Short mmCIF file of C-alpha atoms and ligand atoms in Angstrom, two decimals:
data_model
loop_
_atom_site.label_atom_id
_atom_site.label_comp_id
_atom_site.label_asym_id
_atom_site.label_seq_id
_atom_site.Cartn_x
_atom_site.Cartn_y
_atom_site.Cartn_z
CA MET A 1 -15.38 -24.54 -18.71
CA PRO A 2 -14.06 -26.48 -15.72
CA GLU A 3 -12.08 -24.69 -13.04
CA THR A 4 -8.34 -24.72 -13.64
CA GLY A 5 -7.97 -25.43 -9.90
CA ALA A 6 -7.77 -23.00 -7.00
CA GLY A 7 -4.44 -21.21 -6.99
CA ALA A 8 -3.40 -22.59 -10.39
CA MET A 9 -1.51 -19.32 -10.95
CA ALA A 10 -0.05 -19.01 -7.43
CA GLY A 11 3.54 -17.73 -7.51
CA LYS A 12 3.29 -16.78 -11.19
CA THR A 13 3.77 -13.23 -12.48
CA VAL A 14 1.64 -12.39 -15.53
CA LEU A 15 1.82 -9.26 -17.68
CA VAL A 16 -1.59 -8.07 -18.88
CA MET A 17 -1.52 -5.46 -21.68
CA GLY A 18 -4.68 -3.74 -22.89
CA ILE A 19 -6.90 -2.84 -19.94
CA ALA A 20 -8.68 0.47 -20.59
CA ASN A 21 -11.69 0.10 -18.28
CA ARG A 22 -13.77 -2.50 -16.43
CA TRP A 23 -15.38 -3.71 -19.68
CA SER A 24 -12.02 -4.54 -21.31
CA LEU A 25 -11.47 -8.23 -22.07
CA ALA A 26 -8.02 -7.74 -20.53
CA TYR A 27 -9.74 -6.77 -17.26
CA ALA A 28 -11.83 -9.97 -17.26
CA ILE A 29 -8.64 -11.96 -17.91
CA ALA A 30 -6.76 -10.16 -15.11
CA GLN A 31 -9.63 -10.91 -12.73
CA ALA A 32 -9.56 -14.62 -13.58
CA LEU A 33 -5.78 -14.68 -13.14
CA ALA A 34 -5.95 -12.83 -9.80
CA ARG A 35 -8.61 -15.26 -8.58
CA GLN A 36 -6.18 -18.10 -9.37
CA GLY A 37 -3.45 -16.36 -7.35
CA ALA A 38 -1.36 -14.69 -10.08
CA GLU A 39 0.70 -11.59 -9.35
CA LEU A 40 -0.13 -9.04 -12.05
CA VAL A 41 1.75 -6.46 -14.08
CA LEU A 42 -0.55 -4.13 -16.03
CA THR A 43 0.20 -1.72 -18.85
CA TYR A 44 -1.99 1.08 -20.12
CA GLN A 45 -1.88 3.22 -23.25
CA GLY A 46 -2.06 6.98 -22.72
CA GLU A 47 -2.72 9.34 -19.83
CA ARG A 48 -6.45 9.15 -20.62
CA VAL A 49 -6.75 5.68 -19.04
CA LYS A 50 -3.86 5.88 -16.52
CA ARG A 51 -6.11 6.63 -13.53
CA SER A 52 -8.70 4.01 -14.43
CA VAL A 53 -6.10 1.24 -14.86
CA GLU A 54 -4.36 2.23 -11.61
CA ASP A 55 -7.70 2.11 -9.79
CA LEU A 56 -8.60 -1.29 -11.28
CA GLY A 57 -5.12 -2.63 -10.46
CA ALA A 58 -5.55 -1.58 -6.82
CA GLU A 59 -8.22 -4.33 -6.53
CA TRP A 60 -5.49 -6.97 -6.63
CA PRO A 61 -2.53 -7.30 -4.24
CA ALA A 62 1.01 -6.45 -5.39
CA THR A 63 -0.09 -5.27 -8.85
CA ARG A 64 2.39 -3.12 -10.77
CA VAL A 65 1.17 -0.60 -13.37
CA TYR A 66 3.26 0.90 -16.22
CA PRO A 67 2.60 3.00 -19.32
CA CYS A 68 3.33 1.28 -22.65
CA ASP A 69 2.41 2.47 -26.14
CA VAL A 70 2.98 -0.50 -28.47
CA SER A 71 3.09 1.78 -31.53
CA GLN A 72 6.38 3.27 -30.23
CA ASP A 73 9.51 1.07 -30.17
CA ALA A 74 11.07 3.29 -27.48
CA SER A 75 8.00 2.96 -25.22
CA VAL A 76 8.04 -0.84 -25.52
CA ALA A 77 11.81 -0.99 -24.87
CA THR A 78 11.61 1.37 -21.87
CA PHE A 79 8.71 -0.56 -20.34
CA PHE A 80 10.46 -3.96 -20.61
CA GLU A 81 13.71 -2.49 -19.18
CA GLN A 82 11.77 -1.14 -16.19
CA LEU A 83 9.92 -4.42 -15.75
CA ALA A 84 13.14 -6.47 -15.90
CA GLY A 85 14.64 -4.28 -13.17
CA ASP A 86 11.54 -4.36 -10.98
CA LEU A 87 11.21 -8.17 -11.17
CA HIS A 88 14.70 -8.60 -9.62
CA GLY A 89 15.32 -11.83 -11.51
CA LYS A 90 11.91 -13.33 -10.77
CA PRO A 91 10.71 -14.95 -13.99
CA LEU A 92 7.72 -13.73 -15.98
CA ALA A 93 5.32 -16.66 -16.44
CA GLY A 94 2.80 -15.21 -18.84
CA VAL A 95 1.78 -12.38 -21.13
CA VAL A 96 -1.72 -11.34 -22.21
CA HIS A 97 -1.86 -9.22 -25.36
CA SER A 98 -5.34 -7.68 -25.66
CA ILE A 99 -4.60 -4.74 -27.95
CA ALA A 100 -6.17 -3.66 -31.25
CA PHE A 101 -6.95 -0.47 -33.10
CA ALA A 102 -8.41 0.64 -36.42
CA ASN A 103 -9.83 3.94 -37.59
CA LYS A 104 -13.61 4.07 -37.11
CA GLU A 105 -14.15 4.92 -40.79
CA ASP A 106 -12.27 1.77 -41.81
CA LEU A 107 -14.92 -0.30 -39.95
CA GLU A 108 -17.78 1.45 -41.74
CA ARG A 109 -16.74 2.05 -45.35
CA PRO A 110 -16.36 -0.67 -47.99
CA PHE A 111 -13.18 -2.70 -47.31
CA ALA A 112 -11.79 -1.68 -50.72
CA ALA A 113 -11.84 1.94 -49.48
CA THR A 114 -9.21 1.18 -46.81
CA SER A 115 -6.34 3.68 -47.13
CA ARG A 116 -2.66 2.71 -46.98
CA ALA A 117 -2.36 4.70 -43.74
CA GLY A 118 -5.44 3.07 -42.17
CA PHE A 119 -4.17 -0.38 -43.16
CA ALA A 120 -0.69 0.31 -41.75
CA LEU A 121 -2.11 1.66 -38.49
CA ALA A 122 -4.44 -1.31 -37.88
CA LEU A 123 -1.74 -3.88 -38.71
CA ASP A 124 0.92 -2.02 -36.69
CA VAL A 125 -1.06 -1.68 -33.47
CA SER A 126 -3.08 -4.91 -33.70
CA ALA A 127 -0.61 -7.37 -35.23
CA TYR A 128 3.01 -6.15 -35.20
CA SER A 129 2.67 -5.33 -31.49
CA LEU A 130 2.52 -9.05 -30.63
CA VAL A 131 5.87 -9.62 -32.36
CA ALA A 132 7.51 -6.76 -30.43
CA VAL A 133 6.00 -7.84 -27.13
CA ALA A 134 7.00 -11.50 -27.60
CA ARG A 135 10.57 -10.52 -28.50
CA HIS A 136 10.96 -8.42 -25.35
CA ALA A 137 9.06 -10.78 -23.04
CA ALA A 138 10.78 -14.05 -24.01
CA PRO A 139 14.11 -13.28 -22.26
CA LEU A 140 12.15 -12.60 -19.03
CA MET A 141 10.40 -16.00 -19.27
CA MET A 142 13.45 -17.95 -18.03
CA GLU A 143 11.32 -20.85 -16.77
CA GLY A 144 9.11 -21.01 -19.87
CA GLY A 145 5.60 -19.64 -19.94
CA ALA A 146 2.69 -18.71 -22.13
CA ILE A 147 1.55 -15.83 -24.31
CA VAL A 148 -2.14 -15.32 -25.06
CA THR A 149 -3.63 -12.87 -27.56
CA LEU A 150 -7.21 -12.06 -28.57
CA THR A 151 -8.63 -12.58 -32.04
CA TYR A 152 -12.00 -12.71 -33.79
CA LEU A 153 -13.80 -14.85 -36.40
CA GLY A 154 -13.41 -12.01 -38.92
CA ALA A 155 -9.80 -13.21 -39.37
CA THR A 156 -10.90 -16.25 -41.39
CA ARG A 157 -14.49 -15.44 -42.47
CA VAL A 158 -16.01 -12.36 -44.02
CA VAL A 159 -17.83 -10.44 -41.27
CA THR A 160 -19.56 -7.28 -42.53
CA ASN A 161 -17.71 -4.14 -41.42
CA TYR A 162 -14.88 -5.98 -39.62
CA ASN A 163 -12.82 -5.18 -42.73
CA VAL A 164 -9.20 -4.19 -42.06
CA MET A 165 -9.42 -5.63 -38.53
CA GLY A 166 -10.07 -9.02 -40.16
CA VAL A 167 -6.85 -8.67 -42.13
CA ALA A 168 -4.99 -7.60 -38.97
CA LYS A 169 -6.38 -10.58 -37.03
CA ALA A 170 -5.42 -12.94 -39.89
CA ALA A 171 -1.85 -11.64 -39.56
CA LEU A 172 -2.05 -11.99 -35.78
CA GLU A 173 -3.20 -15.63 -36.02
CA ALA A 174 -0.32 -16.41 -38.40
CA GLU A 175 2.08 -14.76 -35.92
CA VAL A 176 0.74 -17.05 -33.20
CA ARG A 177 1.89 -20.04 -35.26
CA TYR A 178 5.33 -18.62 -36.17
CA LEU A 179 5.99 -17.47 -32.61
CA ALA A 180 4.79 -20.79 -31.16
CA SER A 181 7.18 -22.64 -33.46
CA GLU A 182 10.13 -20.38 -32.63
CA LEU A 183 9.56 -20.05 -28.86
CA GLY A 184 8.40 -23.62 -28.23
CA PRO A 185 11.96 -24.92 -27.71
CA GLN A 186 12.27 -22.40 -24.81
CA GLY A 187 9.10 -23.76 -23.23
CA ILE A 188 7.05 -20.74 -24.24
CA ARG A 189 3.59 -21.44 -25.64
CA VAL A 190 1.69 -18.96 -27.82
CA ASN A 191 -2.08 -19.12 -28.40
CA ALA A 192 -5.03 -16.94 -29.35
CA ILE A 193 -8.56 -16.86 -27.96
CA SER A 194 -11.20 -16.09 -30.58
CA ALA A 195 -13.92 -14.41 -28.54
CA GLY A 196 -17.50 -13.94 -29.68
CA PRO A 197 -18.67 -10.30 -29.94
CA ILE A 198 -18.82 -8.59 -26.52
CA LYS A 199 -20.02 -5.08 -25.66
CA THR A 200 -16.66 -3.49 -24.75
CA ALA A 201 -15.78 0.20 -25.13
CA SER A 202 -14.11 -0.60 -28.51
CA ALA A 203 -17.20 -2.47 -29.70
CA ARG A 204 -19.47 0.42 -28.69
CA ALA A 205 -17.87 2.44 -31.48
CA ILE A 206 -19.23 -0.07 -34.01
CA LYS A 207 -22.56 0.94 -35.53
CA ASP A 208 -25.43 -1.53 -35.02
CA PHE A 209 -23.34 -3.57 -32.58
CA SER A 210 -26.48 -4.43 -30.60
CA SER A 211 -27.96 -6.14 -33.65
CA ILE A 212 -24.72 -8.15 -34.06
CA LEU A 213 -25.13 -9.33 -30.45
CA ASP A 214 -28.81 -10.21 -31.06
CA HIS A 215 -27.90 -12.13 -34.22
CA VAL A 216 -25.32 -14.23 -32.34
CA ALA A 217 -27.57 -14.83 -29.31
CA GLN A 218 -30.36 -16.12 -31.59
CA ARG A 219 -28.15 -18.56 -33.51
CA ALA A 220 -25.14 -19.69 -31.44
CA PRO A 221 -25.43 -23.26 -30.09
CA LEU A 222 -25.50 -21.90 -26.53
CA ARG A 223 -28.12 -19.24 -27.54
CA ARG A 224 -26.33 -16.45 -25.72
CA VAL A 225 -23.49 -14.01 -26.26
CA THR A 226 -20.03 -14.51 -24.80
CA ASP A 227 -19.51 -13.49 -21.19
CA PRO A 228 -16.13 -11.78 -20.64
CA ALA A 229 -15.57 -14.08 -17.62
CA GLU A 230 -15.60 -17.06 -20.04
CA VAL A 231 -12.72 -15.48 -21.95
CA GLY A 232 -10.97 -14.82 -18.62
CA ASP A 233 -11.25 -18.45 -17.52
CA THR A 234 -9.98 -19.76 -20.87
CA ALA A 235 -7.00 -17.39 -20.75
CA ALA A 236 -6.26 -18.56 -17.18
CA PHE A 237 -6.37 -22.16 -18.43
CA LEU A 238 -3.97 -21.43 -21.32
CA LEU A 239 -1.59 -19.52 -19.00
CA SER A 240 -1.64 -22.23 -16.34
CA ASP A 241 0.09 -25.61 -16.31
CA ALA A 242 -3.27 -27.14 -17.32
CA GLY A 243 -2.65 -25.68 -20.80
CA ARG A 244 0.88 -27.13 -21.07
CA GLY A 245 0.14 -29.22 -24.18
CA VAL A 246 -1.48 -26.44 -26.23
CA THR A 247 0.49 -24.09 -28.48
CA GLY A 248 0.13 -22.30 -31.80
CA ASP A 249 -3.63 -22.59 -31.67
CA VAL A 250 -6.82 -20.54 -31.72
CA ILE A 251 -9.41 -21.51 -29.10
CA PHE A 252 -12.94 -20.24 -29.75
CA VAL A 253 -14.85 -18.85 -26.78
CA ASP A 254 -17.97 -17.80 -28.67
CA SER A 255 -20.94 -19.93 -27.50
CA GLY A 256 -20.06 -22.23 -30.43
CA TYR A 257 -21.07 -19.67 -33.08
CA HIS A 258 -18.11 -20.46 -35.36
CA ILE A 259 -19.21 -24.07 -36.04
CA LEU A 260 -22.31 -22.94 -37.91
CA GLY A 261 -22.76 -23.06 -41.67
CA ILE A 262 -26.17 -21.94 -42.84
C1 LIG B 1 -11.36 -3.27 -32.70
C2 LIG B 1 -12.67 -2.81 -32.53
C3 LIG B 1 -11.09 -4.63 -32.65
C4 LIG B 1 -13.69 -3.72 -32.34
C5 LIG B 1 -13.41 -5.07 -32.30
C6 LIG B 1 -12.12 -5.53 -32.45
N1 LIG B 1 -12.16 -6.87 -32.37
C7 LIG B 1 -13.41 -7.26 -32.17
N2 LIG B 1 -14.18 -6.16 -32.14
C8 LIG B 1 -15.61 -6.15 -31.96
C9 LIG B 1 -16.34 -6.39 -33.24
C10 LIG B 1 -16.37 -5.45 -34.23
C11 LIG B 1 -17.09 -5.68 -35.39
C12 LIG B 1 -17.79 -6.83 -35.53
C13 LIG B 1 -17.75 -7.79 -34.53
C14 LIG B 1 -17.03 -7.56 -33.38
C15 LIG B 1 -13.02 -1.35 -32.56
C16 LIG B 1 -11.88 -0.47 -33.04
C17 LIG B 1 -10.57 -0.91 -32.52
C18 LIG B 1 -10.23 -2.33 -32.90
O1 LIG B 1 -18.51 -7.01 -36.68
C19 LIG B 1 -19.45 -8.02 -36.70
C20 LIG B 1 -17.12 -4.66 -36.51
#
């Protein structure tokens, strides 16, 4: 991945949603953006991670931190109202949506065992949230901008145990296309990064995740697993002017794993 150029994000304000800790993909993306000179706005979900996100945000100058629970319409509305006020008319240039959730049992049992409630929860938090965020963010992106979300190969291929998250990511990838089509005329681009498996706190909850990582490292064209910094640099590219011609797409940052057949 070539550099997007020093200071490619200078003067741009980017909202990063989904940091929980230093292993979060959203954290790697925020780091790449900060390195390119972006001013950051971070949101966190729940008091449990408030302190950790505030501490991580303190690493970067002028970073604002807000609570936002994407499963609650009122929380999303309140956050965007506060943000609009605090930006004092300065446009928002980018949004990173790095949010997903599913019940642990729905990533372990047969997919056909998925309950209505488990399905609704995974799709609500992981897929509908992008629609709500895009709707609220677009009016703040007066000079155009870019939205980036995170997806996984399980959206389009059967990946053992990914189950309902695969269905949620399939919905998310379709949303990327509909939103890109609708927001394109306003100069807002919408893309997804399909990351290879990475040992994040979410992934740690998956049984046998280490063997998934070994499997990928042994077979991927680059013979290694994805480094979160590679996802960060690709997000910075998509959010910068260097990505100006790309919208509605899914870019794979997975050591090339997805090109393989047998
Ligand atoms: C969630 C979790 C979303 C783990 C996720 C995720 N997107 C990618 N992963 C990692 C992963 C998981 C499996 C996998 C490969 C990668 C945890 C719960 C919250 C939502 O299977 C090969 C199962």
